[in-house]
Every structure is written in C-alpha cells, then in structure tokens.
C-alpha cells in the first residue's frame, strides 16, 4: 500500500515530441505528489508538484495530470528537448517522508 | 543561499570499516531526511530527524546504521562495519518545519565498498 508504481522504465522521444510518464498509487492518504528530475551525479530536483484537490497543473512545458478516482497521475513534457534527457521520479507523501517510484530514464534525440 | 550540502561527495571504504556521511541542511531548516538510492533504483526513505530527535526511523536497517542531528552542526548518517550491499548513493533533504513540502535535496554521497 506504500508503493508508487511508475512506468515506463525508459523512454526515447524525438526532439519536439511529447514525453509521458505515468504513476499509480494505492494509499488514499497521500496528499502531495511531486515529480523530481535527476541528472547523473546530482540529487533529485523538484520539477513540479500537485495536491489532490486539482486535476491538472501546468508550469511551462511540464504538466501534471491527476486522476484521484483512478489513483493515477502523470507527467507530460511538451516540446521535449535534448536537455530534458534525465531520470524522472514520481513520488507521493502524506506524512513527511516521500515514497518514490522506480524512475524513468528519458532520452530525447535531436 | 546555500542549498543542502552533503560531504563527502564520494567515499570509499573497505568491508568492515565505518562510513560517516554528513548533511548540512538549508540555512534555517531544522528537519532532515535521509534517503538511499541503490543503482538503477528509486530513492528509499531511511530516517527523519529534527534537531536532537529522531522522528521516524522506519526505513533504517536495524543493525549497523544510525543517524543523528545535533543541536549544533550537521546531521550524520553512520554506517558501522560496512558490507558490499551498502554501496549506494545516500541523499539528504531538508525542510523548515514538519509537514512542509517540497523537500530540498543535496547532491548526495556516493559510497563504494571495496
């Protein structure tokens, strides 16, 4: 019940395309859903986050879609760029600790 | 504004030695979280500390691992008698008060066990 399942494990997208990463959870007590971006040798950096009282949040090229009834949320990266190539983690929290998905390695080719 | 600072960035130990990982939170933050990332895996919560208190250590292995966050100075994650399976990246995050999100992460300590 503490798990957050993330897919796909890896993703290859052409420059300018849309990257979509999906996550699912079981624990309905989760009330905070962030996405982190991690480059090799670096720590996770917060990209965008959402709370369950909204169904979508957009910041620049990044959008979170949240489906409370299905207990799923997804990250959409519009106009994907080579600089977006990184590993992306979804996470969920209801107390202070974050429960992370297993990560998606995104490669954007020019 | 300094973010979360972790040192050392890389640490090599032989089996049986002790490893000490340090984390200085964002200035003004009194809550620290430690996470471990095994190769090709996501981050796993280990422990949550406030100054001088362990709040949640549900993710800490029962033996060999300990953590502290003294009144003065950085938080320390200590691993005694290291084994090859302890090889991982250890990340620290901080927040200013309980329940605050987002947590800000440091760049981690990469621990390698020979």
mmCIF file of C-alpha atoms in Angstrom:
data_model
loop_
_atom_site.group_PDB
_atom_site.id
_atom_site.type_symbol
_atom_site.label_atom_id
_atom_site.label_comp_id
_atom_site.label_asym_id
_atom_site.label_seq_id
_atom_site.Cartn_x
_atom_site.Cartn_y
_atom_site.Cartn_z
ATOM 1 C CA UNK A 1 0.000 0.000 0.000
ATOM 2 C CA UNK A 2 3.042 2.213 0.410
ATOM 3 C CA UNK A 3 4.214 1.689 -3.155
ATOM 4 C CA UNK A 4 4.176 4.079 -6.048
ATOM 5 C CA UNK A 5 4.359 2.276 -9.386
ATOM 6 C CA UNK A 6 5.994 4.126 -12.264
ATOM 7 C CA UNK A 7 6.120 3.371 -15.971
ATOM 8 C CA UNK A 8 7.753 3.157 -18.405
ATOM 9 C CA UNK A 9 11.209 2.283 -17.140
ATOM 10 C CA UNK A 10 12.783 4.029 -20.117
ATOM 11 C CA UNK A 11 11.520 6.341 -22.817
ATOM 12 C CA UNK A 12 13.004 7.554 -26.074
ATOM 13 C CA UNK A 13 11.461 10.617 -27.679
ATOM 14 C CA UNK A 14 12.310 12.724 -30.699
ATOM 15 C CA UNK A 15 13.066 16.376 -30.127
ATOM 16 C CA UNK A 16 9.846 18.358 -30.164
ATOM 17 C CA UNK A 17 7.748 15.354 -29.183
ATOM 18 C CA UNK A 18 5.682 14.744 -26.060
ATOM 19 C CA UNK A 19 7.081 12.650 -23.225
ATOM 20 C CA UNK A 20 4.543 10.968 -20.955
ATOM 21 C CA UNK A 21 5.378 9.177 -17.710
ATOM 22 C CA UNK A 22 2.754 7.508 -15.564
ATOM 23 C CA UNK A 23 2.455 6.673 -11.892
ATOM 24 C CA UNK A 24 -0.118 4.839 -9.802
ATOM 25 C CA UNK A 25 -0.602 4.594 -6.059
ATOM 26 C CA UNK A 26 -2.784 2.731 -3.592
ATOM 27 C CA UNK A 27 -2.736 4.742 -0.398
ATOM 28 C CA UNK A 28 -5.591 7.264 -0.496
ATOM 29 C CA UNK A 29 -3.995 9.142 2.393
ATOM 30 C CA UNK A 30 -1.299 10.520 0.075
ATOM 31 C CA UNK A 31 -1.832 14.254 -0.280
ATOM 32 C CA UNK A 32 1.213 15.537 -2.128
ATOM 33 C CA UNK A 33 2.517 14.291 -5.470
ATOM 34 C CA UNK A 34 5.816 15.746 -6.736
ATOM 35 C CA UNK A 35 7.892 14.941 -9.765
ATOM 36 C CA UNK A 36 11.664 15.093 -9.470
ATOM 37 C CA UNK A 37 14.273 15.326 -12.212
ATOM 38 C CA UNK A 38 17.694 13.817 -11.649
ATOM 39 C CA UNK A 39 20.818 14.205 -13.757
ATOM 40 C CA UNK A 40 23.757 11.802 -13.375
ATOM 41 C CA UNK A 41 25.799 12.568 -10.293
ATOM 42 C CA UNK A 42 23.246 15.022 -8.962
ATOM 43 C CA UNK A 43 20.475 14.963 -6.408
ATOM 44 C CA UNK A 44 16.785 14.972 -7.333
ATOM 45 C CA UNK A 45 15.472 18.426 -8.155
ATOM 46 C CA UNK A 46 11.804 19.277 -7.802
ATOM 47 C CA UNK A 47 10.203 19.798 -11.197
ATOM 48 C CA UNK A 48 6.520 20.243 -10.448
ATOM 49 C CA UNK A 49 4.070 19.054 -7.792
ATOM 50 C CA UNK A 50 0.346 18.740 -7.275
ATOM 51 C CA UNK A 51 -2.115 18.223 -4.449
ATOM 52 C CA UNK A 52 -5.213 16.035 -4.942
ATOM 53 C CA UNK A 53 -7.680 18.909 -4.913
ATOM 54 C CA UNK A 54 -6.775 19.818 -8.511
ATOM 55 C CA UNK A 55 -6.780 17.654 -11.628
ATOM 56 C CA UNK A 56 -4.060 19.410 -13.583
ATOM 57 C CA UNK A 57 -1.150 21.735 -13.049
ATOM 58 C CA UNK A 58 0.983 23.294 -15.730
ATOM 59 C CA UNK A 59 4.346 25.002 -15.441
ATOM 60 C CA UNK A 60 5.936 25.918 -18.745
ATOM 61 C CA UNK A 61 6.396 22.758 -20.802
ATOM 62 C CA UNK A 62 5.616 20.483 -17.842
ATOM 63 C CA UNK A 63 2.100 19.368 -16.897
ATOM 64 C CA UNK A 64 0.859 17.042 -14.184
ATOM 65 C CA UNK A 65 -2.455 15.315 -14.792
ATOM 66 C CA UNK A 66 -4.052 13.871 -11.683
ATOM 67 C CA UNK A 67 -6.912 11.341 -11.582
ATOM 68 C CA UNK A 68 -7.983 10.903 -7.984
ATOM 69 C CA UNK A 69 -10.600 8.229 -8.645
ATOM 70 C CA UNK A 70 -8.157 6.091 -10.622
ATOM 71 C CA UNK A 71 -5.313 6.866 -8.186
ATOM 72 C CA UNK A 72 -3.046 7.771 -11.056
ATOM 73 C CA UNK A 73 -1.001 10.785 -12.037
ATOM 74 C CA UNK A 74 1.206 11.522 -14.966
ATOM 75 C CA UNK A 75 3.870 13.934 -16.169
ATOM 76 C CA UNK A 76 3.679 15.367 -19.664
ATOM 77 C CA UNK A 77 6.695 17.131 -21.149
ATOM 78 C CA UNK A 78 5.699 19.103 -24.201
ATOM 79 C CA UNK A 79 8.185 20.021 -26.950
ATOM 80 C CA UNK A 80 10.776 17.686 -25.409
ATOM 81 C CA UNK A 81 14.385 18.891 -25.725
ATOM 82 C CA UNK A 82 17.728 17.056 -25.547
ATOM 83 C CA UNK A 83 18.389 18.938 -22.313
ATOM 84 C CA UNK A 84 15.394 17.143 -20.797
ATOM 85 C CA UNK A 85 17.299 13.859 -21.005
ATOM 86 C CA UNK A 86 17.424 12.723 -17.390
ATOM 87 C CA UNK A 87 15.805 10.308 -14.967
ATOM 88 C CA UNK A 88 12.376 11.315 -13.703
ATOM 89 C CA UNK A 89 10.866 10.138 -10.436
ATOM 90 C CA UNK A 90 7.317 10.476 -9.269
ATOM 91 C CA UNK A 91 6.700 10.464 -5.544
ATOM 92 C CA UNK A 92 3.886 10.644 -3.026
ATOM 93 C CA UNK A 93 3.679 11.761 0.559
ATOM 94 C CA UNK A 94 1.152 12.069 3.368
ATOM 95 C CA UNK A 95 3.424 12.404 6.337
ATOM 96 C CA UNK A 96 6.873 13.831 5.988
ATOM 97 C CA UNK A 97 8.539 11.044 4.063
ATOM 98 C CA UNK A 98 8.431 10.763 0.308
ATOM 99 C CA UNK A 99 7.656 7.431 -1.343
ATOM 100 C CA UNK A 100 9.389 7.335 -4.716
ATOM 101 C CA UNK A 101 8.614 5.489 -7.908
ATOM 102 C CA UNK A 102 11.378 3.464 -9.538
ATOM 103 C CA UNK A 103 12.227 6.121 -12.101
ATOM 104 C CA UNK A 104 12.005 6.643 -15.856
ATOM 105 C CA UNK A 105 15.109 7.266 -17.911
ATOM 106 C CA UNK A 106 14.184 9.730 -20.656
ATOM 107 C CA UNK A 107 16.336 10.197 -23.726
ATOM 108 C CA UNK A 108 15.455 12.958 -26.178
ATOM 109 C CA UNK A 109 17.173 12.694 -29.531
ATOM 110 C CA UNK A 110 17.725 15.700 -31.806
ATOM 111 C CA UNK B 1 21.548 30.976 -0.493
ATOM 112 C CA UNK B 2 23.258 27.678 0.054
ATOM 113 C CA UNK B 3 21.220 24.571 -0.578
ATOM 114 C CA UNK B 4 21.597 21.242 1.187
ATOM 115 C CA UNK B 5 25.291 20.441 1.416
ATOM 116 C CA UNK B 6 26.497 16.882 1.673
ATOM 117 C CA UNK B 7 30.031 15.652 2.170
ATOM 118 C CA UNK B 8 31.981 13.868 1.164
ATOM 119 C CA UNK B 9 30.650 13.568 -2.362
ATOM 120 C CA UNK B 10 32.415 10.252 -2.801
ATOM 121 C CA UNK B 11 33.506 7.865 -0.076
ATOM 122 C CA UNK B 12 35.372 4.603 -0.479
ATOM 123 C CA UNK B 13 35.557 2.143 2.385
ATOM 124 C CA UNK B 14 36.737 -1.406 2.803
ATOM 125 C CA UNK B 15 34.426 -4.035 4.203
ATOM 126 C CA UNK B 16 34.258 -3.792 7.982
ATOM 127 C CA UNK B 17 35.150 -0.102 8.177
ATOM 128 C CA UNK B 18 32.877 2.701 9.292
ATOM 129 C CA UNK B 19 31.325 5.293 6.999
ATOM 130 C CA UNK B 20 30.216 8.742 8.184
ATOM 131 C CA UNK B 21 28.109 10.853 5.884
ATOM 132 C CA UNK B 22 27.392 14.474 6.697
ATOM 133 C CA UNK B 23 24.493 16.701 5.744
ATOM 134 C CA UNK B 24 24.134 20.421 6.362
ATOM 135 C CA UNK B 25 20.517 21.472 5.694
ATOM 136 C CA UNK B 26 19.381 24.665 4.063
ATOM 137 C CA UNK B 27 20.001 27.553 6.462
ATOM 138 C CA UNK B 28 17.043 27.823 8.812
ATOM 139 C CA UNK B 29 15.784 24.307 8.140
ATOM 140 C CA UNK B 30 15.508 22.135 11.229
ATOM 141 C CA UNK B 31 14.145 18.959 9.624
ATOM 142 C CA UNK B 32 16.374 16.483 7.836
ATOM 143 C CA UNK B 33 15.550 13.333 5.871
ATOM 144 C CA UNK B 34 17.933 10.656 4.658
ATOM 145 C CA UNK B 35 17.230 8.519 1.586
ATOM 146 C CA UNK B 36 19.221 5.747 -0.057
ATOM 147 C CA UNK B 37 19.376 5.094 -3.784
ATOM 148 C CA UNK B 38 20.664 1.743 -4.959
ATOM 149 C CA UNK B 39 21.972 1.554 -8.544
ATOM 150 C CA UNK B 40 19.176 1.818 -11.110
ATOM 151 C CA UNK B 41 16.535 2.195 -8.393
ATOM 152 C CA UNK B 42 14.430 4.928 -6.868
ATOM 153 C CA UNK B 43 15.139 6.610 -3.568
ATOM 154 C CA UNK B 44 14.088 4.815 -0.397
ATOM 155 C CA UNK B 45 13.312 6.707 2.805
ATOM 156 C CA UNK B 46 15.600 5.858 5.709
ATOM 157 C CA UNK B 47 15.129 8.303 8.577
ATOM 158 C CA UNK B 48 13.599 11.642 9.523
ATOM 159 C CA UNK B 49 15.195 13.812 12.186
ATOM 160 C CA UNK B 50 14.600 17.116 13.851
ATOM 161 C CA UNK B 51 17.249 18.811 15.922
ATOM 162 C CA UNK B 52 18.287 16.336 18.643
ATOM 163 C CA UNK B 53 15.347 14.000 17.888
ATOM 164 C CA UNK B 54 14.714 11.016 15.660
ATOM 165 C CA UNK B 55 11.126 11.314 14.469
ATOM 166 C CA UNK B 56 10.782 8.366 12.092
ATOM 167 C CA UNK B 57 13.413 5.693 11.519
ATOM 168 C CA UNK B 58 11.115 3.146 9.898
ATOM 169 C CA UNK B 59 13.360 2.840 6.830
ATOM 170 C CA UNK B 60 16.629 2.317 8.673
ATOM 171 C CA UNK B 61 18.187 -1.139 8.750
ATOM 172 C CA UNK B 62 18.011 -2.437 12.310
ATOM 173 C CA UNK B 63 21.706 -3.021 12.645
ATOM 174 C CA UNK B 64 24.858 -1.049 11.812
ATOM 175 C CA UNK B 65 23.019 2.131 10.777
ATOM 176 C CA UNK B 66 22.446 5.156 12.970
ATOM 177 C CA UNK B 67 21.646 8.821 12.454
ATOM 178 C CA UNK B 68 21.827 11.966 14.499
ATOM 179 C CA UNK B 69 21.096 15.653 14.085
ATOM 180 C CA UNK B 70 22.730 17.510 16.968
ATOM 181 C CA UNK B 71 21.776 20.949 18.207
ATOM 182 C CA UNK B 72 24.871 22.339 16.530
ATOM 183 C CA UNK B 73 26.452 21.025 13.370
ATOM 184 C CA UNK B 74 25.410 18.793 10.511
ATOM 185 C CA UNK B 75 23.301 15.671 10.539
ATOM 186 C CA UNK B 76 25.379 12.484 10.461
ATOM 187 C CA UNK B 77 24.450 9.135 8.960
ATOM 188 C CA UNK B 78 26.773 6.481 10.361
ATOM 189 C CA UNK B 79 27.225 3.012 8.938
ATOM 190 C CA UNK B 80 29.306 0.625 11.005
ATOM 191 C CA UNK B 81 31.074 -2.470 9.667
ATOM 192 C CA UNK B 82 30.136 -1.705 6.076
ATOM 193 C CA UNK B 83 29.353 -4.509 3.642
ATOM 194 C CA UNK B 84 29.273 -4.540 -0.164
ATOM 195 C CA UNK B 85 25.485 -4.161 -0.133
ATOM 196 C CA UNK B 86 25.832 -0.745 1.483
ATOM 197 C CA UNK B 87 27.239 0.617 -1.785
ATOM 198 C CA UNK B 88 24.718 3.245 -2.858
ATOM 199 C CA UNK B 89 24.083 6.942 -3.163
ATOM 200 C CA UNK B 90 22.850 8.496 0.064
ATOM 201 C CA UNK B 91 20.819 11.663 -0.221
ATOM 202 C CA UNK B 92 19.795 14.145 2.395
ATOM 203 C CA UNK B 93 16.837 16.504 2.150
ATOM 204 C CA UNK B 94 15.669 19.286 4.436
ATOM 205 C CA UNK B 95 12.574 21.327 5.175
ATOM 206 C CA UNK B 96 11.866 24.244 7.514
ATOM 207 C CA UNK B 97 9.126 22.587 9.569
ATOM 208 C CA UNK B 98 7.080 19.444 9.939
ATOM 209 C CA UNK B 99 4.819 18.632 7.029
ATOM 210 C CA UNK B 100 6.375 21.230 4.743
ATOM 211 C CA UNK B 101 6.859 20.322 1.116
ATOM 212 C CA UNK B 102 8.841 20.375 -1.046
ATOM 213 C CA UNK B 103 11.902 18.850 0.423
ATOM 214 C CA UNK B 104 15.181 20.149 -0.997
ATOM 215 C CA UNK B 105 17.798 17.530 -1.787
ATOM 216 C CA UNK B 106 21.561 17.645 -1.704
ATOM 217 C CA UNK B 107 23.735 16.087 -4.405
ATOM 218 C CA UNK B 108 24.383 13.018 -2.303
ATOM 219 C CA UNK B 109 27.307 10.933 -1.133
ATOM 220 C CA UNK B 110 28.310 8.035 -3.336
ATOM 221 C CA UNK B 111 29.521 5.264 -1.065
ATOM 222 C CA UNK B 112 31.601 2.488 -2.576
ATOM 223 C CA UNK B 113 32.621 -0.567 -0.586
ATOM 224 C CA UNK B 114 35.701 -2.464 -1.705
#
